[in-house]
GROMACS .gro file of C-alpha atoms in nm:
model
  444
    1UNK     CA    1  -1.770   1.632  -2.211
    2UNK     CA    2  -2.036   1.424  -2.100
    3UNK     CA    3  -2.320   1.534  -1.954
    4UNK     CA    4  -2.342   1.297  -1.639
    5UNK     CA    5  -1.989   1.388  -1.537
    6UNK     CA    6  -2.014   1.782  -1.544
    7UNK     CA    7  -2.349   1.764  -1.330
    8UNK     CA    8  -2.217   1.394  -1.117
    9UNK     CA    9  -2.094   1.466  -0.744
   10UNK     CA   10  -1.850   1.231  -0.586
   11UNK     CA   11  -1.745   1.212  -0.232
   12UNK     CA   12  -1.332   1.003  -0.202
   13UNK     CA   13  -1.373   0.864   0.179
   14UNK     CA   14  -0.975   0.836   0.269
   15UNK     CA   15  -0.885   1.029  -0.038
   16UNK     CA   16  -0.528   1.132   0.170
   17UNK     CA   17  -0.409   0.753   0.079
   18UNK     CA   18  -0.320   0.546  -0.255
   19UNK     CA   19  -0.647   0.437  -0.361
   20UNK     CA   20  -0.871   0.764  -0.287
   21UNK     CA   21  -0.620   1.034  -0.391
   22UNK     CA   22  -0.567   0.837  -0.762
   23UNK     CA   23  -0.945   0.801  -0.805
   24UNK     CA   24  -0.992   1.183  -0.707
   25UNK     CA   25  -0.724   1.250  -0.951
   26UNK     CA   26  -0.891   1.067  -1.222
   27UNK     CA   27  -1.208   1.146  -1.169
   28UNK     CA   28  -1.062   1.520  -1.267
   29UNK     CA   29  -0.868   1.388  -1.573
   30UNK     CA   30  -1.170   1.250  -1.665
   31UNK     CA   31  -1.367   1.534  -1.673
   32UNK     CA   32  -1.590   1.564  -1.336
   33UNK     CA   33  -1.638   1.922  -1.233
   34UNK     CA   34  -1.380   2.017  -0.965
   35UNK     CA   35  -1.631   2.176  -0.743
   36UNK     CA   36  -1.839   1.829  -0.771
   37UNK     CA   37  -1.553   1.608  -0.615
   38UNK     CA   38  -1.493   1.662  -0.268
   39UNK     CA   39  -1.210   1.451  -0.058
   40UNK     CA   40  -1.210   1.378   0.289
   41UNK     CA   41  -0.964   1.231   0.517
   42UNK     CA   42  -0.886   1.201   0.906
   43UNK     CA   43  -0.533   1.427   0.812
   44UNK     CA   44  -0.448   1.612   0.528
   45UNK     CA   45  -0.306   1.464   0.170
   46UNK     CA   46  -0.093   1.291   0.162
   47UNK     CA   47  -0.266   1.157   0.473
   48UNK     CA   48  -0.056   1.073   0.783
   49UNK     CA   49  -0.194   0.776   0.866
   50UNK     CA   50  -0.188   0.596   0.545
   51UNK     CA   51   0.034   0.337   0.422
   52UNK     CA   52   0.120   0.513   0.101
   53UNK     CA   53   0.242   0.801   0.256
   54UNK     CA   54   0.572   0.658   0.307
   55UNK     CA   55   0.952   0.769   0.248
   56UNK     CA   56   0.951   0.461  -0.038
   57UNK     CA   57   0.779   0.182  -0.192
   58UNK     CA   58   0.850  -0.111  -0.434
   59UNK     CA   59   0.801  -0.094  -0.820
   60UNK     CA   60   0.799  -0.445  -1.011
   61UNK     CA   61   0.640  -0.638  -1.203
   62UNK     CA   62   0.526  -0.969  -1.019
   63UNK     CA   63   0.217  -1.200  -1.098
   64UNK     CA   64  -0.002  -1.274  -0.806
   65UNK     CA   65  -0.321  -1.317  -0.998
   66UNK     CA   66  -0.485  -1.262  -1.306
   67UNK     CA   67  -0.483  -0.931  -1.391
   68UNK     CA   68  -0.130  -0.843  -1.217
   69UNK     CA   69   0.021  -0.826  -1.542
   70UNK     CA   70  -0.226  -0.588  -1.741
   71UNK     CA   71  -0.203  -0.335  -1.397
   72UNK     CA   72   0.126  -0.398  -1.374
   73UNK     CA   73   0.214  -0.312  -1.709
   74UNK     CA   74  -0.030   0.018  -1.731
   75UNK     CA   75   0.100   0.122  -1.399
   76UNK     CA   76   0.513   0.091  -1.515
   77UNK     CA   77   0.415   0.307  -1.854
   78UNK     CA   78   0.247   0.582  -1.624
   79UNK     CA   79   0.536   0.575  -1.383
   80UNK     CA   80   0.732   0.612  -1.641
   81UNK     CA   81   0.597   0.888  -1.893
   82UNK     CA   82   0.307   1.103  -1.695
   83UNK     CA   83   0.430   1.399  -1.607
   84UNK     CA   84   0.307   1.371  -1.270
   85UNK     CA   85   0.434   1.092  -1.141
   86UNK     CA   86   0.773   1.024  -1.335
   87UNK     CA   87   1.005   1.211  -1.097
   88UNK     CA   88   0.911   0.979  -0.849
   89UNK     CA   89   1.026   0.631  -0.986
   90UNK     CA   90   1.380   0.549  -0.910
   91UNK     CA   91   1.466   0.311  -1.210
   92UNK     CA   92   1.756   0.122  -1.039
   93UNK     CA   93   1.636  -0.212  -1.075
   94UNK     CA   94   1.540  -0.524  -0.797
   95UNK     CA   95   1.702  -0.824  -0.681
   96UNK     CA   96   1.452  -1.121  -0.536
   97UNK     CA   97   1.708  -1.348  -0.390
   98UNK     CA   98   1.608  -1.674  -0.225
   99UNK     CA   99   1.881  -1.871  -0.048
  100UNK     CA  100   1.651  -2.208   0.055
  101UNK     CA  101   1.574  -2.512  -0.170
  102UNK     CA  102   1.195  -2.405  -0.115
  103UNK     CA  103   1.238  -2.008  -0.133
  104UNK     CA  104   1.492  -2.047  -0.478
  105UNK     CA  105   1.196  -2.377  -0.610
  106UNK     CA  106   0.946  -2.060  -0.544
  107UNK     CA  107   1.142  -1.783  -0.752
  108UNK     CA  108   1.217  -2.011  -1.052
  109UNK     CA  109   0.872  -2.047  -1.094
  110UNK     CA  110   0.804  -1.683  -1.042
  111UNK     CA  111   1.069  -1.632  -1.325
  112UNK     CA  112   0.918  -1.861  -1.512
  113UNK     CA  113   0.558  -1.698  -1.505
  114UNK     CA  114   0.735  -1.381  -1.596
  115UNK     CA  115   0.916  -1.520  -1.935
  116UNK     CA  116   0.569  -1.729  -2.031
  117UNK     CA  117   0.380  -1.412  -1.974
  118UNK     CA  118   0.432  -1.331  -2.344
  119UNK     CA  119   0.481  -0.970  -2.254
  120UNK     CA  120   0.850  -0.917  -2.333
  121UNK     CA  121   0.926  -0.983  -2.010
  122UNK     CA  122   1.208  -1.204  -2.087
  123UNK     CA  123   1.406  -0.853  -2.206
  124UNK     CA  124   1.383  -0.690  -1.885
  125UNK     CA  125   1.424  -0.972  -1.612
  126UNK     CA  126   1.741  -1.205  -1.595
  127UNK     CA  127   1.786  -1.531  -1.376
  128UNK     CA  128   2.091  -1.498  -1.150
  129UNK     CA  129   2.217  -1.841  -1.093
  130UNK     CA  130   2.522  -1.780  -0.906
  131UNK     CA  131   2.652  -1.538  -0.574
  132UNK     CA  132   2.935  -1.431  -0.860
  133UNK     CA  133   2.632  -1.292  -1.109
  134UNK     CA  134   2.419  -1.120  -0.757
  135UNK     CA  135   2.733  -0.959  -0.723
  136UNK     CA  136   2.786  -0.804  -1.026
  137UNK     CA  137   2.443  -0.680  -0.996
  138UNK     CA  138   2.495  -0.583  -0.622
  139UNK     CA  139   2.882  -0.570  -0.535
  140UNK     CA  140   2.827  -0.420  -0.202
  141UNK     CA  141   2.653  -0.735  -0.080
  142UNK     CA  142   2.882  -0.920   0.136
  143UNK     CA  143   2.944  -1.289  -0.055
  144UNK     CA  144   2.930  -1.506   0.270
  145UNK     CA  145   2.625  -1.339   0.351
  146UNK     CA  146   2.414  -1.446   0.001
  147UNK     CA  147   2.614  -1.812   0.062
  148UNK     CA  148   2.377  -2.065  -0.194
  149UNK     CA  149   2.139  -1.781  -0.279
  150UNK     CA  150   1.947  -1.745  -0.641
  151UNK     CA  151   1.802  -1.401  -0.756
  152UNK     CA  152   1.608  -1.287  -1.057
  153UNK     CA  153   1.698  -0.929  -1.174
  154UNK     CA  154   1.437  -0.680  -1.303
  155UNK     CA  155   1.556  -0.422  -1.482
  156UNK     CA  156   1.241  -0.205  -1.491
  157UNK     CA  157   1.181  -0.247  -1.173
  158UNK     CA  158   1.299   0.037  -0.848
  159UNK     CA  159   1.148   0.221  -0.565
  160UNK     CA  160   0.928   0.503  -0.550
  161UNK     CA  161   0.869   0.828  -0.384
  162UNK     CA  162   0.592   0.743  -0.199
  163UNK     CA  163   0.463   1.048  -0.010
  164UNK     CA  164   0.641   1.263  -0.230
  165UNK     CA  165   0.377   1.136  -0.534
  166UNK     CA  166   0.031   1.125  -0.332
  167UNK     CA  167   0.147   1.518  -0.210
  168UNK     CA  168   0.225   1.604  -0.612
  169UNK     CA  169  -0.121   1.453  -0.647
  170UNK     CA  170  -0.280   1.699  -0.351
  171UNK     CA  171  -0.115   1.984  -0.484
  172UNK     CA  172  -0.264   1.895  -0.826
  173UNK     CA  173  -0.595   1.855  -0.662
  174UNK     CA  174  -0.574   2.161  -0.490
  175UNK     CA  175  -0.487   2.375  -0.822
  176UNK     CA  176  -0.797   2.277  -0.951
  177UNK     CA  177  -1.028   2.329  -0.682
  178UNK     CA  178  -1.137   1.978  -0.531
  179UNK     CA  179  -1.302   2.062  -0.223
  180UNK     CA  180  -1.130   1.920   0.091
  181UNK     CA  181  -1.245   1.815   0.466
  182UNK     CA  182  -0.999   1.700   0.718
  183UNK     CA  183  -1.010   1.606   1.067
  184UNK     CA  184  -1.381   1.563   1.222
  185UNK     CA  185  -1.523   1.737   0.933
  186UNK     CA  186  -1.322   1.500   0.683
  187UNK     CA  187  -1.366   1.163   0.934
  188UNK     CA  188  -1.603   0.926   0.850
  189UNK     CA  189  -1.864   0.854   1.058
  190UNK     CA  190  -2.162   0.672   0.884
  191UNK     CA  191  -2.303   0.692   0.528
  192UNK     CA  192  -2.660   0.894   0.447
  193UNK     CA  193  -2.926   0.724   0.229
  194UNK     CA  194  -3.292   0.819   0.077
  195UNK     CA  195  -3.590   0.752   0.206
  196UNK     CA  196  -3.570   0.405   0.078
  197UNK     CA  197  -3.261   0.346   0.331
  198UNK     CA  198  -3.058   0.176   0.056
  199UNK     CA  199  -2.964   0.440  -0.173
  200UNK     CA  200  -2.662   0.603  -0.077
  201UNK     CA  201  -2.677   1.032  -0.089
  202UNK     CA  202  -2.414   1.086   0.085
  203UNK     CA  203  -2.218   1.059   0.454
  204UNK     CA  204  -2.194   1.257   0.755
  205UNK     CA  205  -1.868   1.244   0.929
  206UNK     CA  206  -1.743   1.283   1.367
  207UNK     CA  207  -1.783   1.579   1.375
  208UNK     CA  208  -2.132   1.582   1.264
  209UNK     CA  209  -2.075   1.756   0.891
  210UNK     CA  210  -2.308   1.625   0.652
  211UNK     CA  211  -2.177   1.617   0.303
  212UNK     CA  212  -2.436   1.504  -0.018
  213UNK     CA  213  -2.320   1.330  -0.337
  214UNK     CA  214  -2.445   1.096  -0.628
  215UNK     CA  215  -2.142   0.888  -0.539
  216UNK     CA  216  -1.948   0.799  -0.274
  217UNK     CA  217  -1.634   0.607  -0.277
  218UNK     CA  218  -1.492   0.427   0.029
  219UNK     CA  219  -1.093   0.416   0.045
  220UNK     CA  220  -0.983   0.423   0.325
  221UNK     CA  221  -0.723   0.148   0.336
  222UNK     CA  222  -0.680  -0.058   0.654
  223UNK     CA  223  -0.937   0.114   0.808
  224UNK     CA  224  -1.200   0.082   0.562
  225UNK     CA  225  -1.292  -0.272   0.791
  226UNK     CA  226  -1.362  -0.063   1.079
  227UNK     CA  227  -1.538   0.163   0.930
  228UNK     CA  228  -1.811  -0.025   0.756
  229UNK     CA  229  -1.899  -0.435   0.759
  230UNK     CA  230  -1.707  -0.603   0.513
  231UNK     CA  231  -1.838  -0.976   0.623
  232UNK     CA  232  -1.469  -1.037   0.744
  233UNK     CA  233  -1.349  -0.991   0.353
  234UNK     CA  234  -1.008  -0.743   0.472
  235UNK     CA  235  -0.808  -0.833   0.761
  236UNK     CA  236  -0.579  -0.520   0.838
  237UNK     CA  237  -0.203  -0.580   0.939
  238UNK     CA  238   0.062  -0.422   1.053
  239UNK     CA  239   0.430  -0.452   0.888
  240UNK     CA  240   0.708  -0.239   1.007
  241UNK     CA  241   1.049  -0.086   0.913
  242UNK     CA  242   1.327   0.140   1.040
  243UNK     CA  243   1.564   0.360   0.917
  244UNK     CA  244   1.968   0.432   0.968
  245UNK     CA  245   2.135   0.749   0.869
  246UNK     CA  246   2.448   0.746   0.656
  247UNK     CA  247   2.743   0.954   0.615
  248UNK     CA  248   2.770   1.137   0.292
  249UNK     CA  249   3.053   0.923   0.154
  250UNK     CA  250   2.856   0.602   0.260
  251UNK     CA  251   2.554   0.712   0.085
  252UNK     CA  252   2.767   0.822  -0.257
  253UNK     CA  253   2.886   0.443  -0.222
  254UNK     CA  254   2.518   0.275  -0.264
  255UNK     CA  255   2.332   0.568  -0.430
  256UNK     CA  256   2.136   0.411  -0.780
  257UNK     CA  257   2.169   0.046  -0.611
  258UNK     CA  258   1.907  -0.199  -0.688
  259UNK     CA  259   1.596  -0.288  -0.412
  260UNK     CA  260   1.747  -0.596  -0.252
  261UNK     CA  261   1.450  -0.860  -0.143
  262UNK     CA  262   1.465  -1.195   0.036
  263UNK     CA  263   1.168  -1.368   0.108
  264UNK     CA  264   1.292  -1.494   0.411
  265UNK     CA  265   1.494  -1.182   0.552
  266UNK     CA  266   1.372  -0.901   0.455
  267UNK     CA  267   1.449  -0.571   0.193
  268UNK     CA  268   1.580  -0.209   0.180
  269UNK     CA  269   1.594   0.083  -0.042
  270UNK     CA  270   1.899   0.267  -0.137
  271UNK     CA  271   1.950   0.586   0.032
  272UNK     CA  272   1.723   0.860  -0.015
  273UNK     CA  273   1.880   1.251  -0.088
  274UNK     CA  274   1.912   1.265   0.258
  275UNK     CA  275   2.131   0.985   0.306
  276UNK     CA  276   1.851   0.769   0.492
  277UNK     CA  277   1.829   0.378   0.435
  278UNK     CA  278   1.485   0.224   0.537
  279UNK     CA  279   1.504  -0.144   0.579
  280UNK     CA  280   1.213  -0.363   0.648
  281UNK     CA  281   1.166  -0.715   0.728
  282UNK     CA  282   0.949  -0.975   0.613
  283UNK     CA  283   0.690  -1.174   0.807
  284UNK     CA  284   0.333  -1.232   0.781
  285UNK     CA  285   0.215  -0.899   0.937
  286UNK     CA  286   0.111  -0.813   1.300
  287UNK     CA  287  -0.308  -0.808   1.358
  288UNK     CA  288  -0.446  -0.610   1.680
  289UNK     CA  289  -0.791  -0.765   1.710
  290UNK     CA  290  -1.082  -0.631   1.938
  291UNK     CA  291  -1.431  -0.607   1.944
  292UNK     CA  292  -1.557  -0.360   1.731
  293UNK     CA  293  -1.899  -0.284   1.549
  294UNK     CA  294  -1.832  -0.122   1.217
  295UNK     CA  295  -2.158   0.027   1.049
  296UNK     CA  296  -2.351  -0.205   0.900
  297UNK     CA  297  -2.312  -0.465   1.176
  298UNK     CA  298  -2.554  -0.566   1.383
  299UNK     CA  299  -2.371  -0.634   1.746
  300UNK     CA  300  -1.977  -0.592   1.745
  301UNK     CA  301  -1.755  -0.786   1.640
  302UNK     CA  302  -1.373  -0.974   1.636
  303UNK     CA  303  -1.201  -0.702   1.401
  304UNK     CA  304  -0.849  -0.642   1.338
  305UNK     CA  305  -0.840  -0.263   1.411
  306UNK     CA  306  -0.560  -0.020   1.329
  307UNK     CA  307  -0.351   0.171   1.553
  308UNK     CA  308  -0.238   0.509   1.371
  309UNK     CA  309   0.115   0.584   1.440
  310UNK     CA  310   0.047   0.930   1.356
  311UNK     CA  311  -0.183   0.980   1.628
  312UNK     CA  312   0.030   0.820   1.882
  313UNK     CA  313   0.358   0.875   1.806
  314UNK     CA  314   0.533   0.714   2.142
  315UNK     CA  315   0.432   0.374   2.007
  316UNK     CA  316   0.704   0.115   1.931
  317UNK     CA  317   0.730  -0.244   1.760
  318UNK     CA  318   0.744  -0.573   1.911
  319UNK     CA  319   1.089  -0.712   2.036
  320UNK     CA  320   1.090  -0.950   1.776
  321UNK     CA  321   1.089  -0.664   1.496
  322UNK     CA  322   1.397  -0.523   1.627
  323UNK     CA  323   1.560  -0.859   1.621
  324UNK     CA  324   1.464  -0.913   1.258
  325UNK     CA  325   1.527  -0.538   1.111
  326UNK     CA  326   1.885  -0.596   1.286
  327UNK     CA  327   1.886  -0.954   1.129
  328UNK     CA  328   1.809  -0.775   0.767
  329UNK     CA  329   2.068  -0.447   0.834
  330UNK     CA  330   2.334  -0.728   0.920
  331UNK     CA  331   2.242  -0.947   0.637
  332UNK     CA  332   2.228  -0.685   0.322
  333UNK     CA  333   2.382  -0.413   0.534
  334UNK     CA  334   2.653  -0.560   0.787
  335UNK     CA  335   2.927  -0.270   0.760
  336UNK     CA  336   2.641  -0.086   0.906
  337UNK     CA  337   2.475  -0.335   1.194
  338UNK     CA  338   2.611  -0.127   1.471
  339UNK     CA  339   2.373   0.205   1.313
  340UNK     CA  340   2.121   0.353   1.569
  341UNK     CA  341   1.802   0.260   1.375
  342UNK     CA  342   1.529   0.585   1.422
  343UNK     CA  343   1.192   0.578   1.282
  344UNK     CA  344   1.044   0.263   1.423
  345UNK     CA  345   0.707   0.236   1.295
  346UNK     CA  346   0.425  -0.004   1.182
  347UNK     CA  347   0.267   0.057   0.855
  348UNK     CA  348  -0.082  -0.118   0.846
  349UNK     CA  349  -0.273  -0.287   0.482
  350UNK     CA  350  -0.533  -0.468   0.447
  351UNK     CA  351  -0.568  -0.822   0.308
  352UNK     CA  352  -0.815  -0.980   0.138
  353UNK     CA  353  -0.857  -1.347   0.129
  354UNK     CA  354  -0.678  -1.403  -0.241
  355UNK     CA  355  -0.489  -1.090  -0.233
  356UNK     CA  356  -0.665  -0.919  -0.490
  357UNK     CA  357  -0.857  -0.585  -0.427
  358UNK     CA  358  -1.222  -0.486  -0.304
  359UNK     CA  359  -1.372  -0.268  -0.561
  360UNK     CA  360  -1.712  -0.308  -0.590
  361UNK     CA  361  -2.050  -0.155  -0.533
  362UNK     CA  362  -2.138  -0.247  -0.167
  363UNK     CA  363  -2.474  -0.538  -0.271
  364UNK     CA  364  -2.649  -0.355  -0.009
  365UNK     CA  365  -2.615   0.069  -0.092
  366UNK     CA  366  -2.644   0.172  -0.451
  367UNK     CA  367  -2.420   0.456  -0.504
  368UNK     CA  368  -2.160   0.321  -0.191
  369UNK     CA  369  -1.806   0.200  -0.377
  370UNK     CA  370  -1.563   0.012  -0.189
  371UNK     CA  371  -1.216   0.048  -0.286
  372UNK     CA  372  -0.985  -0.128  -0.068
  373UNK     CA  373  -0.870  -0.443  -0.035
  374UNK     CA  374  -0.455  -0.370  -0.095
  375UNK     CA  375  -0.346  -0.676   0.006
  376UNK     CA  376  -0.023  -0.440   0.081
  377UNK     CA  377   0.100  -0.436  -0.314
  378UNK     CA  378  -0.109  -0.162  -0.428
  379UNK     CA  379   0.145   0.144  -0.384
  380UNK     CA  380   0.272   0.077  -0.750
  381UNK     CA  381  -0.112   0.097  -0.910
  382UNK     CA  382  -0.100   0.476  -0.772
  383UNK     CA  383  -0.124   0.643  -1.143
  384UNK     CA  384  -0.367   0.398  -1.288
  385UNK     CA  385  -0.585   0.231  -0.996
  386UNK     CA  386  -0.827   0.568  -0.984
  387UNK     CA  387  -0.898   0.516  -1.313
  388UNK     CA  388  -1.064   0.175  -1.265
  389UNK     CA  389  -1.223   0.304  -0.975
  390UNK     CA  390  -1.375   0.602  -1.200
  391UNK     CA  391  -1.491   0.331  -1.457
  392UNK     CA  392  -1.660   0.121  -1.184
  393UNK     CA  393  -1.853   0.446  -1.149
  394UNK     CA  394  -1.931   0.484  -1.468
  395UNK     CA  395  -2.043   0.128  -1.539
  396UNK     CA  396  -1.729   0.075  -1.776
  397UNK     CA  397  -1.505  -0.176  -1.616
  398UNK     CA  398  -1.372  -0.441  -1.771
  399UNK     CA  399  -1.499  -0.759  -1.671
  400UNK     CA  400  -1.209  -0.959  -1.597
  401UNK     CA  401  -1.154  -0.649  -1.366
  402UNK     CA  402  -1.476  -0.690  -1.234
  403UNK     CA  403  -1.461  -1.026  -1.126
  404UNK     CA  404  -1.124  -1.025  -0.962
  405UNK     CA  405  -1.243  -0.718  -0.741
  406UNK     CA  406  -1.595  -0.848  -0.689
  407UNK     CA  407  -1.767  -0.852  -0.335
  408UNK     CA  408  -1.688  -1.270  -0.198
  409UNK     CA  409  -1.718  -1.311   0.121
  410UNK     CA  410  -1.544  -1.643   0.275
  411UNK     CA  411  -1.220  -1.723   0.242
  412UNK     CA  412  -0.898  -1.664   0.513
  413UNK     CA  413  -0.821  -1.341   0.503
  414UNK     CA  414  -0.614  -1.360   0.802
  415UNK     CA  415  -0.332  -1.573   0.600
  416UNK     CA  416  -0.410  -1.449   0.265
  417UNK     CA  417  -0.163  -1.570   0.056
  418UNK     CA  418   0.077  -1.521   0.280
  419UNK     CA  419   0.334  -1.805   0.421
  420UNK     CA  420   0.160  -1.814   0.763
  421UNK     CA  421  -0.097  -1.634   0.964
  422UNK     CA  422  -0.091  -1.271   1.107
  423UNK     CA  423   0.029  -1.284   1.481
  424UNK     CA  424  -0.145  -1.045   1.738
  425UNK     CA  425   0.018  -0.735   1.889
  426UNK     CA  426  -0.121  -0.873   2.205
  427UNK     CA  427   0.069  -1.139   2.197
  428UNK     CA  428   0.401  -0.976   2.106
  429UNK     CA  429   0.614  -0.895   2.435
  430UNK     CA  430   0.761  -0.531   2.369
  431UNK     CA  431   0.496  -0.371   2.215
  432UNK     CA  432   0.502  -0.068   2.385
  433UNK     CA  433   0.205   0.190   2.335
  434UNK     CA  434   0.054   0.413   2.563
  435UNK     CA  435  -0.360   0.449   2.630
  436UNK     CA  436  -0.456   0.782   2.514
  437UNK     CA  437  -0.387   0.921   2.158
  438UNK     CA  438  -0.218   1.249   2.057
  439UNK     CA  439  -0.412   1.418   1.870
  440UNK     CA  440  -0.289   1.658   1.630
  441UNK     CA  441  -0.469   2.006   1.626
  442UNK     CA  442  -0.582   1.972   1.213
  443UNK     CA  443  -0.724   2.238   0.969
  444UNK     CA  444  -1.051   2.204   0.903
   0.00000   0.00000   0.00000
């Protein structure tokens, strides 16, 4: 064991989420002292307010830059052999469907970057060019609801556990002895440096707690924008979903059925053991911008800040969500459009400019590692992205790795690469939220 990692001490800001609980779980599989890694988070893992912890997520393998395929590819062997995280991938395949001339122009070139990939892709995805062959993928679709529509079929592609895997994760973390701080004590507040003000030793958090380190890594998801200055590099957005409740019998009928996703409508999950459905629509993401001075800045400024649904609970989503979940329920779902729909909730990412991660050693702390940057299609890196996070540590990553994650300022990260810019809560009639938050009495 090397010498650096027995004696190293590493502090995972937001280690409750995706990012921060796989690099605290690596950092352990990699041989760091237990007692020398220490996670903090506003709640406990698998943290309430972050995206990951979730009843599902996506698993596929799609191409949006670079190094999607290598990640893509680690991340579906993990999923699929660790011992940790297999129960929690749901192998019944994914439908993209596209029904308009620009949406199905889009997918065939998606396909196409999937067969030239040279990966053996070609064995495990299969162009659908017909509502006849959708169906026989996905007979409870309703034909004139998929009217003209085109689909590519990934076999090794599902859904996964979400919250169930980042809670195997904390239990795993707990076994071994990782040292924990929630609530103020786990809340970050600003980091500590040496006497040369740039060296990073360490942060202290709300409540005052000052906690010491050799390294500290910042993962806090969409709130890592608000917590220190990113020069405008993340843009955190909201999405949203709901869920309907199904009989026993209706459940039986769609258990093992593929994710089906339409760029234009929306997607859902088939039902979990309980017999819930959670359907989610597709848009380019709600912002909720105020003035805001994260540390590092020198007056406040226009920042997209989150609202936790966790600590206020009576929040809703915009009138135009409901309109488009219903729109999505009635499209893949329509036997069941007349369902109450219960867990209405936003689920907030953060983008980055060319949708590829932040992961990088902040140009103005030594020792202060930003990992962020989701672009919301990091859930599926859970087994493997700590593990680049630990080798940015070390010194070890790979450059291509390097590059794509690399501080770069400029850029629109409020469109990212997405089909049109965020819209503002503020602007959304319906949005119903009340003033004051509920906090949750939290162990310390």
């Amino acid at each position: 064991m090397a010498t650096s990692r027995v004696n190293t001490k590493v502090i995972v800001v937001g280690g409750g989420g995706t990012i921060g609980s796989s690099t605290a779980l690596h950092l352990i599989r990699f041989g760091y002292m237990p007692s020398n890694v220490t996670v903090l988070d506003t709640y406990p893992i698998p943290s309430a307010q972050s995206a990951g912890n979730d009843l599902n997520k996506i698993m596929g393998i799609r191409l949006r830059n670079k190094v999607d395929l290598q990640l893509s590819l680690e991340a579906r062997d993990m999923w699929k052999n660790d011992e940790l995280f297999k129960p929690f991938f749901h192998n019944t395949g994914r439908l993209d469907c596209e029904g308009t001339e620009k949406g199905i122009a889009s997918l065939r070139q998606q396909y196409q970057d999937l067969i030239d990939a040279g990966a053996g892709l070609e064995k495990t995805n299969e162009w659908l060019d017909s509502e006849d062959a959708i169906l026989a993928k996905m007979p409870l679709l309703q034909r004139d609801n998929i009217e003209g529509w085109k689909a590519i079929f990934s076999k090794d592609g599902g859904w996964l556990a979400a919250g169930k895997a980042i809670n195997a994760i904390g239990e795993e973390l707990r076994s071994q002895g990782v040292k924990f701080g929630f609530g103020g004590a786990g809340s970050f507040k600003q980091p500590l440096f040496a006497d040369d003000g740039m060296t990073c030793v360490g942060i202290e958090t709300v409540d005052g707690t000052k906690y010491y380190a050799d390294k500290v890594v910042l993962a806090a998801g969409a709130w890592s924008p608000t917590l220190v200055d990113l020069d405008d590099q993340c843009c955190s957005k909201a999405w949203v979903y709901a869920m309907i409740q199904l009989s026993p019998s209706e459940a039986a009928e769609y258990k093992n059925s593929p994710i089906v996703y339409n760029g234009d409508i929306g997607f859902f999950f088939e039902p979990n053991e309980d017999g819930v459905v959670k359907v989610c629509d597709e848009f380019p993401g709600f912002t909720r911008f105020k003035q805001h001075q994260p540390y590092g800045a020198d007056r406040p400024k226009r920042i997209s800040v989150p609202r936790s649904h966790a600590k206020h609970p009576a929040d809703t989503y915009p009138d135009a969500s409901e309109k488009s979940i219903r729109r999505a329920i009635s499209t893949f779902l329509p036997r069941f459009a007349d369902k109450e729909l219960f867990n209405r909730a936003l689920c907030w990412c953060t983008d980055t400019a060319d949708a590829s991660l932040l992961i990088c050693e902040h140009p103005k702390w030594k020792n202060f590692i930003l990992a962020t940057g989701d672009s919301g299609h990091t859930f599926k890196l859970l087994p493997i992205i700590g593990k680049h996070v630990v080798e940015l540590l070390e010194g070890n990553l790979a450059e291509d790795l390097a590059h794509a994650w690399r501080w770069r300022p400029g850029g629109d990260a409020l469109k990212s690469r997405r089909a049109a810019p965020a819209k503002d809560l503020a602007d959304m009639p319906g949005w119903n939220h009340d003033d004051t938050s509920q906090q949750v009495k939290l162990p310390r």
